[in-house]
């Protein structure tokens, strides 16, 4: 047993565990106390992280203030080693409204140290809050100096998986215990027989040649005085398992584990236990463990009480410590995005039709991502097989043809007779149906439960659509998101692909960022993209990019557009700062390639999967050059790069002119009759909308008012129609139920977004099997329009500090609304049309301003809770505009009513 003295930089022993951290010593006496307080403290946008990069934390909070028109005018932040300890840094009162990403500006923070911070604020009404409850965080380790653990693996280099254990004695129970773990591969860890965490497939997927994430867990409660056992399972994961259809071993051959447990005792002493050659290893239960292929779990091979105090048999040998592990240690970084976890459960029902003898086919009722818990009455040694599919064949059997080479099959070999459960550990699937075979009697399948897995992001958006079909559409979009946001944003969770396709997230990021808080998840992916940037500055089509996938317009541009979406949505400029140099190199490259004529022809995918409605690739490429330049000019200006901002503004203008010169004809056509061409030209502001409005509408009528757009055009289609005053046509496309449309998928029983408009054809046959996923979020990009036009919420300034509320009812729908948990707090809307009366219920969080448009409402009739709006507190600038009544709201809750001047609603 190797108990060593700490080699860490943890010089200070905490007086208490952090759990005992008191919120504040005494309430503030400064200023007038009132109904104002601070909530939802985030440290670098994380909720009490245990390994936060020590170099530059930032602080964010929300203000809770009952008064209308409230905003913060000053704040004070203070930080201590723990809430009982003396203050290490106090910002003093800072006269500033900033509530997002306030940088820490105190003395350098130590590594491996716990800290707590608080904030108090003063509002524009002169009220001062109490000190907020403390937000705790711990800093990361000083790697490599603080990472004393070795990398260990199975002695047999051909072994793809293994189990490990290490027993040790403790003189006393620790007051603080942290487990830091990483793997080249995927791991699960245990202390005294219990899992240390709920993470799935940790440490997640990055380019392991550049960055290996490690996790930190609070395991204080798992340890006791006396004998303890730490144990782990290890499998190939993305590191050595199959990636897409490219085969296994894209990063390395044999998985490795590195873990260290750091313990602090009440008497001020410390110790640690780290992976090394004294750990024991055994082959373990996995005959196969592969993300794409599935898992074969032979319970007979799992030693009894292997992760507990069980007797160690001769099956256990010393772990292998390969030479050169220090090189991996150098690449360790704390995970800074949300881990993949089980985020939900679904009970499967036995299908009434059982077409295959000896099999039991179950329906989860929802295309989902994750694994199942199988409850069976089984016989020891008899293999039970689980297969997964998104659809059924016409004969009722499981449809797996679209999985291509992904076997997506699990096997469970019980170690004993009788009732028992099995849940796969090191794989995951995309499926709605599960087929179980291999039991003596198929009726011995007792239950199948779906465990829904994905990156565990907070849900932030909600839509009330007033239409069952649209509610289902929103459900399909969110289910596609929750399963495909799996460490990286994948295209599809089912077939042999599951790659971080940049084009897909380029079009979907705005919708996704309404639905969930994507900040840390997509920031992490943007770093993956930067780490995959080519030496000349190009971003590839996928990230991580182990097979050197090429780039393409609309795909590589995600480096710019996703960054912009995160900044606009969450208001934190760090996301720009982090990518600024890299984005600059990309911009320089695409500008250079476009040549003096500013014509960008680049990329194999164009308007991917359009319906026989092609758009010239140079039109798409040039449009994206202008759009990227526009976004970069805003981001450069926001981060103090004035000269760059001027350059990008100029580039955007010149490219727009080049675009118009080349494509815009005198008759108002664009030299193409593709819907996407028009939608992008209008949506990206490349031509005056009115000039092409008629030609655009003709492209829709030519398809009998149906869409034909591919991945790149779809997000712009309805926004462009709304922009040219064709609100009803936008609603019509949204509400269509026949092919091709969003509604067609729903009429066909879809529970997630399909890859193709014709993934299932109107004749009931399947679309092209070579590429036909039923869980592909790209066409869910319409969600952005739904939030902006049904909930009516759209950002006007970063973080929604200023936002629009402008619902555009249509399609005969009489009520709608939605909400968004913004960085400042909850924005909510609910509108109804009752005869000629329009009611709009709005919540505006403190620190923000809403610019409201009440559609077709007579401005002189507007009231707030029955009082004239013109004199109500919080309301200003009430006036008539072409679209109806316009007014500006400070924070607060309003119930606005008005007379609709045009009953055509
Ligand atoms: C993926 C897409 C991706 C595309 C590139 C497909 O195989 O599933 O979603 O964007 O390739 O064109």
PDB file of N, CA, C and O and ligand atoms in Angstrom, residues 404 491-492 495 497 501 503-504 555 605 608 711 755 771 776, ligand 1:
ATOM      1  N   UNK A 404     -25.928   0.916 -40.824  1.00  0.00           N
ATOM      2  CA  UNK A 404     -24.752   0.614 -41.635  1.00  0.00           C
ATOM      3  C   UNK A 404     -23.870  -0.394 -40.878  1.00  0.00           C
ATOM      4  O   UNK A 404     -24.351  -1.433 -40.482  1.00  0.00           O
ATOM      5  N   UNK A 491     -23.913  14.381 -35.184  1.00  0.00           N
ATOM      6  CA  UNK A 491     -24.932  14.457 -36.235  1.00  0.00           C
ATOM      7  C   UNK A 491     -26.068  13.488 -35.949  1.00  0.00           C
ATOM      8  O   UNK A 491     -27.231  13.786 -36.180  1.00  0.00           O
ATOM      9  N   UNK A 492     -25.707  12.320 -35.481  1.00  0.00           N
ATOM     10  CA  UNK A 492     -26.676  11.245 -35.273  1.00  0.00           C
ATOM     11  C   UNK A 492     -26.132  10.312 -34.213  1.00  0.00           C
ATOM     12  O   UNK A 492     -24.927  10.116 -34.140  1.00  0.00           O
ATOM     13  N   UNK A 495     -26.149   5.390 -36.195  1.00  0.00           N
ATOM     14  CA  UNK A 495     -25.319   4.641 -37.147  1.00  0.00           C
ATOM     15  C   UNK A 495     -23.830   4.825 -36.865  1.00  0.00           C
ATOM     16  O   UNK A 495     -23.446   5.496 -35.902  1.00  0.00           O
ATOM     17  N   UNK A 497     -21.464   6.717 -37.269  1.00  0.00           N
ATOM     18  CA  UNK A 497     -21.024   8.073 -37.600  1.00  0.00           C
ATOM     19  C   UNK A 497     -20.802   8.863 -36.302  1.00  0.00           C
ATOM     20  O   UNK A 497     -19.708   8.958 -35.839  1.00  0.00           O
ATOM     21  N   UNK A 501     -20.161  17.030 -36.513  1.00  0.00           N
ATOM     22  CA  UNK A 501     -20.270  17.737 -37.799  1.00  0.00           C
ATOM     23  C   UNK A 501     -20.538  19.221 -37.569  1.00  0.00           C
ATOM     24  O   UNK A 501     -21.534  19.609 -36.948  1.00  0.00           O
ATOM     25  N   UNK A 503     -21.279  21.647 -39.772  1.00  0.00           N
ATOM     26  CA  UNK A 503     -22.405  22.269 -40.474  1.00  0.00           C
ATOM     27  C   UNK A 503     -23.696  22.098 -39.687  1.00  0.00           C
ATOM     28  O   UNK A 503     -24.528  23.013 -39.613  1.00  0.00           O
ATOM     29  N   UNK A 504     -23.864  20.936 -39.095  1.00  0.00           N
ATOM     30  CA  UNK A 504     -25.085  20.659 -38.347  1.00  0.00           C
ATOM     31  C   UNK A 504     -25.226  21.611 -37.161  1.00  0.00           C
ATOM     32  O   UNK A 504     -26.284  22.184 -36.920  1.00  0.00           O
ATOM     33  N   UNK A 555     -19.868  24.657 -43.107  1.00  0.00           N
ATOM     34  CA  UNK A 555     -19.398  23.749 -42.060  1.00  0.00           C
ATOM     35  C   UNK A 555     -18.298  24.439 -41.267  1.00  0.00           C
ATOM     36  O   UNK A 555     -18.463  24.735 -40.077  1.00  0.00           O
ATOM     37  N   UNK A 605     -20.190  19.986 -49.653  1.00  0.00           N
ATOM     38  CA  UNK A 605     -21.523  19.582 -49.179  1.00  0.00           C
ATOM     39  C   UNK A 605     -22.646  20.517 -49.606  1.00  0.00           C
ATOM     40  O   UNK A 605     -23.794  20.125 -49.653  1.00  0.00           O
ATOM     41  N   UNK A 608     -26.744  20.827 -48.214  1.00  0.00           N
ATOM     42  CA  UNK A 608     -26.829  19.384 -48.009  1.00  0.00           C
ATOM     43  C   UNK A 608     -28.279  18.888 -47.864  1.00  0.00           C
ATOM     44  O   UNK A 608     -29.035  19.430 -47.071  1.00  0.00           O
ATOM     45  N   UNK A 711     -29.701  21.616 -45.468  1.00  0.00           N
ATOM     46  CA  UNK A 711     -29.226  22.017 -44.142  1.00  0.00           C
ATOM     47  C   UNK A 711     -28.971  23.519 -44.050  1.00  0.00           C
ATOM     48  O   UNK A 711     -29.321  24.163 -43.066  1.00  0.00           O
ATOM     49  N   UNK A 755     -33.039  13.064 -40.531  1.00  0.00           N
ATOM     50  CA  UNK A 755     -31.922  13.578 -41.324  1.00  0.00           C
ATOM     51  C   UNK A 755     -32.402  14.157 -42.658  1.00  0.00           C
ATOM     52  O   UNK A 755     -31.922  15.182 -43.115  1.00  0.00           O
ATOM     53  N   UNK A 771     -27.657   6.582 -45.863  1.00  0.00           N
ATOM     54  CA  UNK A 771     -27.532   7.730 -44.984  1.00  0.00           C
ATOM     55  C   UNK A 771     -28.926   8.143 -44.568  1.00  0.00           C
ATOM     56  O   UNK A 771     -29.533   8.995 -45.178  1.00  0.00           O
ATOM     57  N   UNK A 776     -31.548  13.456 -36.191  1.00  0.00           N
ATOM     58  CA  UNK A 776     -30.545  14.342 -36.777  1.00  0.00           C
ATOM     59  C   UNK A 776     -31.086  15.754 -36.597  1.00  0.00           C
ATOM     60  O   UNK A 776     -32.108  16.096 -37.141  1.00  0.00           O
TER      61      UNK A 776
HETATM   62  C1  LIG B   1     -23.678  13.699 -41.695  1.00  0.00           C
HETATM   63  C2  LIG B   1     -24.166  15.116 -41.756  1.00  0.00           C
HETATM   64  C3  LIG B   1     -23.025  15.955 -42.166  1.00  0.00           C
HETATM   65  C4  LIG B   1     -22.705  15.517 -43.552  1.00  0.00           C
HETATM   66  C5  LIG B   1     -21.697  16.323 -44.295  1.00  0.00           C
HETATM   67  C6  LIG B   1     -23.311  13.295 -43.063  1.00  0.00           C
HETATM   68  O1  LIG B   1     -22.890  12.005 -43.163  1.00  0.00           O
HETATM   69  O2  LIG B   1     -24.583  12.861 -41.105  1.00  0.00           O
HETATM   70  O3  LIG B   1     -25.030  15.503 -40.855  1.00  0.00           O
HETATM   71  O4  LIG B   1     -23.171  17.294 -41.988  1.00  0.00           O
HETATM   72  O5  LIG B   1     -22.382  14.165 -43.624  1.00  0.00           O
HETATM   73  O6  LIG B   1     -22.262  16.643 -45.454  1.00  0.00           O
END
